[in-house]
Every structure is written in structure tokens, then in C-alpha cells.
Short mmCIF file of C-alpha atoms and ligand atoms in Angstrom, two decimals:
data_model
loop_
_atom_site.label_atom_id
_atom_site.label_comp_id
_atom_site.label_asym_id
_atom_site.label_seq_id
_atom_site.Cartn_x
_atom_site.Cartn_y
_atom_site.Cartn_z
CA MET A 1 92.73 65.86 60.26
CA SER A 2 93.55 66.91 63.86
CA ARG A 3 93.64 70.52 64.80
CA GLU A 4 96.21 72.15 67.12
CA PRO A 5 94.19 73.04 70.24
CA VAL A 6 93.40 76.63 70.44
CA ASN A 7 95.16 78.33 73.33
CA LEU A 8 92.34 80.62 75.38
CA THR A 9 94.90 82.22 77.70
CA GLY A 10 94.43 85.43 75.68
CA LEU A 11 90.66 85.73 76.46
CA GLN A 12 91.40 84.76 80.14
CA GLN A 13 93.77 87.34 80.29
CA ALA A 14 91.44 90.15 78.33
CA PHE A 15 89.11 89.52 81.23
CA PRO A 16 90.94 88.57 84.36
CA TYR A 17 88.14 89.05 86.67
CA PRO A 18 86.69 86.37 89.42
CA ARG A 19 84.08 84.40 88.00
CA SER A 20 80.56 83.74 89.53
CA ALA A 21 80.51 80.30 91.43
CA PRO A 22 79.53 77.61 89.25
CA GLY A 23 75.69 77.35 88.62
CA ALA A 24 75.20 80.72 89.90
CA THR A 25 73.54 82.42 86.88
CA THR A 26 70.43 84.79 86.22
CA ASP A 27 67.33 83.26 84.31
CA LEU A 28 68.58 84.58 81.05
CA GLY A 29 71.69 82.50 82.04
CA ARG A 30 69.80 79.69 82.49
CA LEU A 31 67.91 80.11 79.13
CA ILE A 32 71.21 80.57 77.37
CA ARG A 33 72.31 77.35 78.81
CA ASP A 34 69.54 75.51 77.66
CA GLU A 35 69.69 76.82 74.09
CA ILE A 36 73.59 75.89 74.16
CA ALA A 37 72.54 72.33 75.23
CA ARG A 38 69.78 71.99 72.46
CA SER A 39 71.79 73.75 69.72
CA GLY A 40 75.64 74.10 70.73
CA PRO A 41 77.59 77.06 71.38
CA LEU A 42 76.63 80.69 70.42
CA SER A 43 78.70 83.25 68.72
CA PHE A 44 79.78 85.96 71.21
CA ALA A 45 77.65 88.56 69.04
CA ASP A 46 74.33 86.39 69.76
CA PHE A 47 75.12 85.89 73.32
CA MET A 48 75.40 89.79 73.62
CA ALA A 49 72.44 90.27 71.49
CA GLN A 50 70.48 88.14 74.21
CA CYS A 51 72.16 89.70 77.19
CA LEU A 52 71.38 93.23 76.04
CA TYR A 53 68.10 92.88 73.94
CA HIS A 54 65.98 89.68 75.06
CA PRO A 55 62.81 91.20 75.14
CA GLU A 56 62.06 90.11 78.70
CA LEU A 57 65.03 89.57 80.52
CA GLY A 58 67.72 91.44 78.38
CA TYR A 59 69.73 94.40 80.05
CA TYR A 60 67.85 97.06 78.37
CA ALA A 61 64.39 95.46 78.45
CA ARG A 62 64.11 95.70 82.56
CA PRO A 63 62.38 99.22 82.68
CA GLU A 64 62.15 99.04 86.46
CA VAL A 65 66.09 99.12 86.79
CA PRO A 66 67.17 102.87 85.81
CA VAL A 67 70.45 101.47 84.24
CA VAL A 68 71.23 104.73 82.36
CA SER A 69 71.47 107.01 85.57
CA LYS A 70 73.57 108.20 88.40
CA LYS A 71 71.94 105.73 90.64
CA GLY A 72 72.35 102.93 87.90
CA ASP A 73 75.22 101.39 85.91
CA PHE A 74 76.54 104.43 83.95
CA ILE A 75 75.79 107.66 82.63
CA THR A 76 75.77 109.39 79.14
CA SER A 77 76.02 113.16 78.08
CA VAL A 78 72.24 113.19 78.54
CA THR A 79 72.44 112.37 82.14
CA VAL A 80 74.47 115.34 82.43
CA GLY A 81 71.42 117.72 82.22
CA PRO A 82 69.77 119.54 79.23
CA VAL A 83 72.72 121.25 77.65
CA PHE A 84 73.63 118.37 75.74
CA GLY A 85 70.18 118.38 73.83
CA LYS A 86 70.06 122.28 73.60
CA LEU A 87 73.76 122.09 71.89
CA LEU A 88 72.23 119.54 69.41
CA ALA A 89 69.31 121.44 69.06
CA HIS A 90 71.45 124.34 67.61
CA ARG A 91 73.19 122.05 65.29
CA LEU A 92 69.89 120.90 63.66
CA HIS A 93 68.61 124.44 63.49
CA LYS A 94 71.89 125.64 61.33
CA PHE A 95 71.29 122.78 59.25
CA TRP A 96 67.78 123.27 58.72
CA LEU A 97 68.42 127.21 57.88
CA ALA A 98 71.04 126.41 55.44
CA ASN A 99 68.84 124.05 53.40
CA GLY A 100 66.11 126.45 52.89
CA SER A 101 64.21 126.03 56.32
CA PRO A 102 61.80 123.48 55.04
CA GLU A 103 58.39 123.39 56.36
CA SER A 104 58.60 119.93 57.56
CA PHE A 105 61.82 118.58 58.73
CA THR A 106 61.72 114.90 60.35
CA VAL A 107 64.29 113.98 63.39
CA LEU A 108 64.87 110.19 64.02
CA GLU A 109 66.54 109.12 66.99
CA PRO A 110 67.42 105.47 67.49
CA GLY A 111 68.31 104.34 70.78
CA ALA A 112 66.30 106.93 72.47
CA HIS A 113 66.33 104.98 75.64
CA ASP A 114 63.95 107.06 78.25
CA GLY A 115 63.25 109.81 75.74
CA THR A 116 65.50 112.55 77.81
CA LEU A 117 67.31 113.54 74.80
CA CYS A 118 64.20 113.90 72.66
CA LEU A 119 62.52 116.15 75.34
CA ASP A 120 65.68 118.23 75.75
CA ILE A 121 66.21 118.64 72.17
CA LEU A 122 62.27 119.56 71.40
CA ALA A 123 62.26 122.06 74.64
CA ALA A 124 65.38 123.86 72.86
CA ILE A 125 64.08 124.02 69.53
CA LYS A 126 60.78 125.56 70.72
CA ALA A 127 62.93 128.13 72.42
CA LEU A 128 65.19 128.75 69.63
CA ASN A 129 62.80 129.02 66.69
CA PRO A 130 58.97 128.86 66.53
CA LYS A 131 58.97 128.14 62.60
CA PHE A 132 61.54 125.38 63.19
CA ASP A 133 59.61 124.04 66.13
CA GLU A 134 56.45 123.92 63.81
CA ALA A 135 58.34 122.06 61.05
CA ILE A 136 59.50 119.32 63.41
CA HIS A 137 58.26 115.74 63.26
CA TYR A 138 60.23 113.91 65.93
CA LEU A 139 60.41 110.19 65.78
CA VAL A 140 62.05 107.70 68.25
CA TYR A 141 62.89 104.45 67.08
CA GLU A 142 63.07 101.68 69.70
CA PRO A 143 62.90 97.77 68.89
CA LEU A 144 62.48 96.56 72.27
CA PRO A 145 58.41 96.42 73.04
CA VAL A 146 58.61 97.28 76.90
CA ARG A 147 60.75 100.32 76.05
CA ARG A 148 58.60 101.85 73.27
CA GLN A 149 55.56 101.48 76.10
CA LEU A 150 57.56 103.77 78.16
CA LEU A 151 58.82 106.09 75.60
CA GLN A 152 55.24 106.51 74.63
CA ALA A 153 53.96 107.31 78.28
CA LYS A 154 56.76 109.77 78.57
CA LEU A 155 56.92 111.44 75.60
CA GLY A 156 53.09 111.91 75.70
CA GLY A 157 52.51 112.49 71.93
CA LYS A 158 55.24 115.25 71.46
CA ALA A 159 57.32 112.47 69.29
CA SER A 160 56.15 109.48 67.53
CA VAL A 161 57.48 106.02 69.08
CA ILE A 162 58.44 103.51 65.98
CA ALA A 163 59.22 99.75 66.04
CA THR A 164 61.19 99.93 62.77
CA PRO A 165 62.34 102.51 60.70
CA GLY A 166 60.56 101.30 57.75
CA GLU A 167 57.51 103.07 59.29
CA ALA A 168 59.10 106.34 58.37
CA LYS A 169 59.70 108.22 55.21
CA ALA A 170 61.21 111.55 54.98
CA GLU A 171 61.92 113.99 51.88
CA VAL A 172 64.66 116.00 54.46
CA GLY A 173 65.56 115.80 57.89
CA ALA A 174 68.35 114.54 60.69
CA LEU A 175 69.20 111.37 62.36
CA VAL A 176 70.57 112.07 66.17
CA ALA A 177 71.95 109.27 68.12
CA ASN A 178 73.91 109.03 71.26
CA GLU A 179 75.63 106.03 72.45
CA ILE A 180 73.79 103.72 70.57
CA LEU A 181 76.40 102.21 68.03
CA ASP A 182 78.43 101.27 71.14
CA ALA A 183 75.49 98.83 72.14
CA LEU A 184 75.29 96.83 69.04
CA PRO A 185 76.68 93.38 69.53
CA VAL A 186 79.99 92.56 68.43
CA PRO A 187 81.86 89.47 67.27
CA LEU A 188 84.82 88.71 69.63
CA TYR A 189 87.99 87.19 68.05
CA LEU A 190 91.18 85.55 69.19
CA ARG A 191 94.70 85.17 67.80
CA SER A 192 96.09 81.44 68.35
CA GLY A 193 98.34 79.26 66.44
CA GLY A 194 98.92 82.19 63.95
CA GLN A 195 95.36 82.38 63.03
CA TRP A 196 92.16 84.28 63.88
CA HIS A 197 89.32 82.34 66.30
CA GLU A 198 85.94 83.54 66.81
CA ALA A 199 85.24 83.50 70.54
CA LEU A 200 81.98 81.17 71.22
CA VAL A 201 80.17 80.85 74.43
CA THR A 202 79.29 77.26 75.92
CA SER A 203 78.31 75.49 78.82
CA HIS A 204 80.74 73.84 81.02
CA GLU A 205 80.17 72.47 84.38
CA SER A 206 77.07 74.71 85.22
CA SER A 207 79.09 77.60 84.04
CA LEU A 208 79.24 79.66 80.87
CA ASP A 209 82.70 79.51 79.33
CA TRP A 210 84.83 80.04 76.05
CA ASP A 211 84.99 78.07 73.26
CA THR A 212 86.07 78.94 69.59
CA ARG A 213 85.91 78.25 65.78
CA PRO A 214 88.48 79.11 63.18
CA ALA A 215 87.58 82.49 61.50
CA THR A 216 88.57 84.77 58.68
CA PRO A 217 87.70 88.23 59.99
CA SER A 218 89.09 91.35 58.11
CA LEU A 219 91.35 92.08 61.05
CA PRO A 220 95.30 92.45 60.53
CA GLU A 221 97.31 89.57 60.60
CA ASN A 222 100.34 90.71 62.13
CA LEU A 223 98.89 90.66 65.79
CA ALA A 224 100.53 88.67 68.44
CA GLU A 225 99.67 85.69 69.87
CA GLY A 226 97.08 85.44 72.38
CA TYR A 227 95.60 89.20 70.96
CA VAL A 228 91.74 89.71 71.40
CA ALA A 229 89.70 91.79 69.58
CA GLU A 230 86.25 92.82 68.87
CA GLY A 231 85.08 92.85 64.81
CA PRO A 232 82.56 95.50 63.95
CA PRO A 233 78.80 94.90 64.64
CA ASP A 234 76.71 94.13 61.53
CA LEU A 235 76.78 97.91 60.54
CA SER A 236 75.21 97.40 57.33
CA SER A 237 72.02 95.70 58.83
CA PHE A 238 71.42 98.49 61.11
CA LEU A 239 72.38 101.50 59.01
CA LYS A 240 70.73 100.76 55.50
CA PRO A 241 66.96 100.81 57.03
CA LEU A 242 68.01 104.02 58.97
CA ALA A 243 69.28 105.60 55.78
CA GLY A 244 66.17 104.42 53.68
CA VAL A 245 63.90 106.72 55.92
CA PHE A 246 65.62 109.92 54.27
CA LYS A 247 65.95 111.25 50.85
CA ASN A 248 67.95 114.37 52.24
CA ALA A 249 69.35 114.16 55.48
CA LEU A 250 72.32 114.97 58.23
CA PHE A 251 73.12 111.99 60.49
CA ILE A 252 74.92 112.59 63.87
CA TRP A 253 76.58 109.98 65.79
CA ILE A 254 78.00 110.57 69.09
CA ASP A 255 79.71 107.76 70.69
CA TYR A 256 83.01 106.65 72.49
CA GLY A 257 85.45 104.99 69.96
CA LEU A 258 88.66 104.94 67.70
CA ASP A 259 89.55 104.71 64.26
CA GLU A 260 90.59 101.15 62.90
CA GLU A 261 94.30 101.78 63.22
CA THR A 262 94.24 102.81 67.03
CA LEU A 263 91.79 100.14 67.76
CA TYR A 264 93.97 97.54 66.47
CA HIS A 265 97.22 98.66 67.48
CA PRO A 266 99.40 95.87 68.53
CA ALA A 267 99.84 97.22 72.01
CA ARG A 268 95.94 97.00 72.72
CA THR A 269 96.19 93.40 72.97
CA ALA A 270 92.70 92.94 74.97
CA GLY A 271 90.31 94.74 72.93
CA THR A 272 87.68 97.15 74.08
CA LEU A 273 84.96 94.91 75.15
CA ARG A 274 83.88 95.31 79.07
CA CYS A 275 80.99 95.32 81.36
CA TYR A 276 79.48 98.00 83.21
CA SER A 277 77.64 97.59 86.48
CA LYS A 278 77.08 100.19 89.18
CA HIS A 279 79.94 102.68 87.41
CA GLN A 280 82.51 99.67 87.48
CA SER A 281 83.88 98.04 84.63
CA ASN A 282 85.31 94.89 86.42
CA ALA A 283 83.04 91.97 85.84
CA HIS A 284 83.59 88.99 83.47
CA PRO A 285 81.58 89.38 80.35
CA LEU A 286 79.99 85.58 80.53
CA ASP A 287 78.53 86.39 84.34
CA ASN A 288 75.27 87.81 85.01
CA PRO A 289 73.70 87.52 81.79
CA GLY A 290 71.11 90.54 81.19
CA GLU A 291 72.14 92.23 84.46
CA GLN A 292 75.07 93.76 83.36
CA ASP A 293 75.77 96.24 80.20
CA LEU A 294 78.22 95.25 77.70
CA THR A 295 79.69 97.41 75.37
CA ALA A 296 82.57 97.89 73.01
CA ASP A 297 84.54 101.02 71.48
CA VAL A 298 83.00 102.14 67.95
CA ASN A 299 85.13 101.48 65.16
CA PHE A 300 84.75 104.75 63.51
CA SER A 301 86.46 103.73 60.28
CA ALA A 302 84.16 100.89 59.66
CA VAL A 303 80.97 102.86 60.34
CA GLU A 304 82.50 105.34 57.49
CA GLU A 305 83.08 102.83 55.37
CA CYS A 306 79.67 101.49 55.69
CA ALA A 307 78.33 104.94 55.31
CA CYS A 308 80.11 105.40 52.09
CA SER A 309 78.81 102.09 50.75
CA LEU A 310 75.34 103.29 51.53
CA GLY A 311 75.84 106.45 49.25
CA PHE A 312 76.37 108.94 52.43
CA GLN A 313 78.90 111.50 52.36
CA THR A 314 81.18 111.56 55.74
CA HIS A 315 82.60 114.56 57.32
CA PRO A 316 85.87 114.41 59.65
CA ALA A 317 85.07 112.92 62.91
CA MET A 318 85.93 115.26 65.85
CA ASN A 319 86.05 114.91 69.51
CA GLN A 320 82.95 115.94 71.84
CA SER A 321 84.99 118.87 73.23
CA ARG A 322 85.39 120.38 69.92
CA TYR A 323 82.15 119.41 68.49
CA LEU A 324 80.09 120.89 71.27
CA THR A 325 81.64 123.94 71.43
CA TYR A 326 81.18 124.19 67.42
CA CYS A 327 77.58 123.56 67.78
CA GLY A 328 77.26 125.86 70.80
CA LYS A 329 79.56 128.92 69.43
CA ASP A 330 75.77 131.40 69.37
CA TRP A 331 74.78 129.75 72.38
CA LEU A 332 77.90 130.37 74.37
CA LEU A 333 77.55 134.21 73.31
CA SER A 334 74.01 134.04 74.46
CA GLY A 335 74.65 134.07 78.43
CA PRO A 336 73.85 130.69 79.59
CA THR A 337 73.34 130.45 83.19
CA PRO A 338 76.18 129.10 85.61
CA GLN A 339 74.38 126.14 85.97
CA GLU A 340 74.25 125.53 82.12
CA ILE A 341 78.06 126.51 81.97
CA GLY A 342 78.91 123.72 84.56
CA GLN A 343 77.07 121.27 82.35
CA PHE A 344 78.88 122.47 79.24
CA GLN A 345 82.31 121.89 81.19
CA THR A 346 81.51 118.36 82.14
CA LEU A 347 80.59 117.66 78.59
CA ILE A 348 83.55 119.15 77.07
CA HIS A 349 86.43 118.35 79.85
CA PRO A 350 88.92 115.94 78.41
CA SER A 351 88.59 113.73 81.57
CA GLN A 352 84.86 113.52 81.37
CA PHE A 353 83.15 113.37 78.02
CA GLY A 354 85.33 115.55 76.02
CA SER A 355 88.20 113.61 74.45
CA ARG A 356 86.72 109.84 74.81
CA PHE A 357 83.60 110.82 72.80
CA TYR A 358 83.58 111.71 69.11
CA ALA A 359 80.71 113.12 66.77
CA LEU A 360 80.81 111.69 63.45
CA GLU A 361 78.62 113.53 60.86
CA MET A 362 77.49 112.27 57.44
CA THR A 363 75.06 113.49 54.74
CA LYS A 364 72.91 112.06 52.31
CA GLY A 365 71.27 113.40 49.28
CA ASP A 366 71.30 117.11 47.78
CA VAL A 367 72.23 118.89 51.04
CA ASP A 368 74.48 121.73 52.32
CA PRO A 369 76.01 120.09 55.10
CA ALA A 370 76.58 123.57 56.76
CA THR A 371 79.83 122.50 58.75
CA VAL A 372 82.75 124.40 59.56
CA PHE A 373 85.03 121.58 60.22
CA ASP A 374 88.88 122.27 60.90
CA GLN A 375 91.35 120.04 59.33
CA GLY A 376 93.12 117.56 61.34
CA ASP A 377 90.17 116.99 63.60
CA GLN A 378 90.00 113.21 62.50
CA CYS A 379 89.53 110.96 65.70
CA HIS A 380 92.29 109.09 67.16
C1 LIG B 401 73.14 102.79 75.92
S1 LIG B 401 71.50 103.13 75.54
C2 LIG B 401 71.42 104.78 74.77
C3 LIG B 401 71.70 105.81 75.55
C4 LIG B 401 70.81 107.23 75.31
N1 LIG B 401 70.83 107.16 73.67
C5 LIG B 401 71.38 108.37 76.00
O1 LIG B 401 72.15 108.77 75.41
O2 LIG B 401 71.12 108.27 77.06
C6 LIG B 401 71.08 102.29 74.29
C7 LIG B 401 69.48 102.30 73.75
O3 LIG B 401 69.46 101.50 72.26
C8 LIG B 401 68.20 100.97 72.11
N2 LIG B 401 68.55 99.98 70.85
C9 LIG B 401 69.17 98.68 70.76
N3 LIG B 401 69.28 98.35 69.76
C10 LIG B 401 68.75 99.09 68.96
C11 LIG B 401 68.46 99.42 67.69
N4 LIG B 401 68.77 98.32 66.62
N5 LIG B 401 67.73 100.53 66.99
C12 LIG B 401 67.33 101.25 67.68
N6 LIG B 401 67.48 101.38 69.37
C13 LIG B 401 68.34 100.28 69.73
C14 LIG B 401 68.20 100.13 73.67
O4 LIG B 401 67.17 99.51 73.66
C15 LIG B 401 68.83 101.28 74.50
O5 LIG B 401 67.53 101.80 74.85
#
């Protein structure tokens, strides 16, 4: 049976950047081409996983390159300064107090990267309440061996570094995660011939190039020819082991993202996948494997749905501006320094981190969420 050829123009329009010369690639690019020659095209999600997390050549596995920094490829709220950690420490403190000030309270941070947020939160907790400080067991979870070594050296025993969430069990605690959901590998889809196709990565004339296979993702069917969209990552495989650590907990996810309706709006024809290098996002996702960041907006509706299926109660997501202002109510009245106020302004300013980033909280077990969320704060 012959199939209509798939029109790849949508993918070309979604990523209209000049390509590297044929044959010009990275060591990881050569490995990926060899793998494709042996086993056939890779799904985009598998390609992205290798680009970011190959144990030696992946983007996050090259510790000599400070990718998350002002001198690197992109900055996060953590890079702005210690105020971000301080505000999260206030939020954790409020939750701890509301739940009977337990003698042992575990904080788990996946994607702790270089450990800065962990140290900022711990320092703030120490200054806030010695009893809370005594109760804290801080765990950072990092799957890449090379990053674990670095984290161990940097944290110097102040937190435990774990390779899998299965190593931890806690009666009560919290998970804190900043910009990790956007770094999970996503599948990529293209609308052609009135149906969805999954984007694959193949090798063509010494370059990596697009290929496709028919797919039935749970994406709207009414989108235009050439529409490109990424699907959610494998959230269940990521969230389930994290949920399994705690009997009772507050989970805080902070990231850039949208709800499903906005993410798959008919006008948003090119998806949100992008590459970062030196604070610019104008490179082709198939070029320079392992040497540029690949990221996509978080589908917060999918995260909430997955969390509900795992027994969490989710609370309305709110933009970072509102969330941090709420977390910092007491701190703002306690006389922060002008330098701290400057950091706070960067974190909440709509053109910086305030309006593109959202905080999503969810709770598990028998806990008081200790929230005062306003109605109408949902992300969109
Ligand atoms: C974008 S960075 C996080 C930035 C950091 N949290 C900050 O705010 O500056 C993503 C980090 O998540 C780590 N990571 C990737 N997959 C992970 C997973 N499944 N579990 C935990 N950490 C993961 C990566 O190695 C990398 O260090």
C-alpha cells in the first residue's frame, strides 16, 4: 500500500536556521550517526535524551563548561542570586510549621545542577529557625555520574547526593525543582496529510536530518497542515519514583510553561522546542549535538494530570511574580538589603522571570498545604 509522502515543510519552518556544513558535527553527532546507521532513525525524544544526558558527551555531562551561568548559555532564577533560595526556604518553613514542626523533614531536589540552590536554601533555613535547620535532611538527586561527583565536592556533606530516588524514603518533606521539567526529553510531532506524524532523526548525506513515522499522540486533531508541536515528556516515569520517596509531602515545580489549551493554540504553529547557546536561541536542533541546550515549555496541564493519577492533590499554578511575592511576604517586611531587593525585582519582573515562569504546587498524603492561593491565578 503506498503512503502519501509526508510534507516536511512545517519542520523546516519551525526551525528556519542555517544548518552546519555537511559532515561538520560533534563527537556525539558522529556516535548518533553510527547508531542510526546500525539501527535506523531515532525518535526525537531519544535524540534529545542523548544530546542532553549522554554520560560523557551530553550537554549536561560536560562539567568544564559552566552552561547555566552569565558566562554560559542561559541563566535561571538561581543564577540571579541567593534571594530565590531564601524565598523558597520561607515557603518550606511555612509548610513545616503548619504540619506540626516535625523533627525530621526531608527536602529532595532533582536537577540540582551545581548545587547552588541547595546551598542557598540551607543557608536561609539556618538563619530562619535553628529547630527547622536541625530537622532538615537535604537530598539532591542527579542521574549523571559526573555531576554527582561535582555536587558531592561542592556540597561537602551539607546534603546527600543520590543517583536514584529509590535510595530515599521519608515520612514527611518537600520536593523543590527549578527548571527540570523543561529539560526532560520530549517527542516532536508534525501535522501532514490531515494526520499526525512523529518526527524522527535520520542521517542524510553526512548530516542529521528529519524523517517521520505515523503517530497517534493525544494532540488536537483540528490543527493546520504543517503544525509542529512537542508532546509531553514521559512524566509518569519521572514523577512516580519521586512520589514514592514520601508518605506526606509538598512538591514545588518552578518552570516556564503553559496550559494545554495555550500550548496547542491554532496560532502557535511551530511548537516551543528551542536550542540555547550563549544566551541565543537561533540554532537548529539537529546541529551541534551535545553542545547546545534543548528545551521545551512545560505542559502544566499534563503535569497536573499525571500528578492526579499518582494520588497528588494539585493547587492552582501561579506565575513566579505572584508566587515569590506570596512566599516572601514576611521577608519583605523584615528589611531586605537593597541588593536583595534588586534580586527580588529581577525574579518578579514581567519581562524577566516574573510572568513566563510558573510555580505549580502539589501535595501528597495527610498534610496541610498551608497555601493562601487566590482564585484565578491559574497559568495561561
Ligand atoms: C536546567 S538544569 C537545572 C537547573 C537548576 N535547577 C537551576 O535552577 O539552576 C537541569 C539539571 O537536571 C538534571 N537532570 C536531568 N534529568 C534528570 C532527572 N531525570 N532527574 C534529576 N535530575 C535530572 C541535569 O543533569 C541538569 O543538571
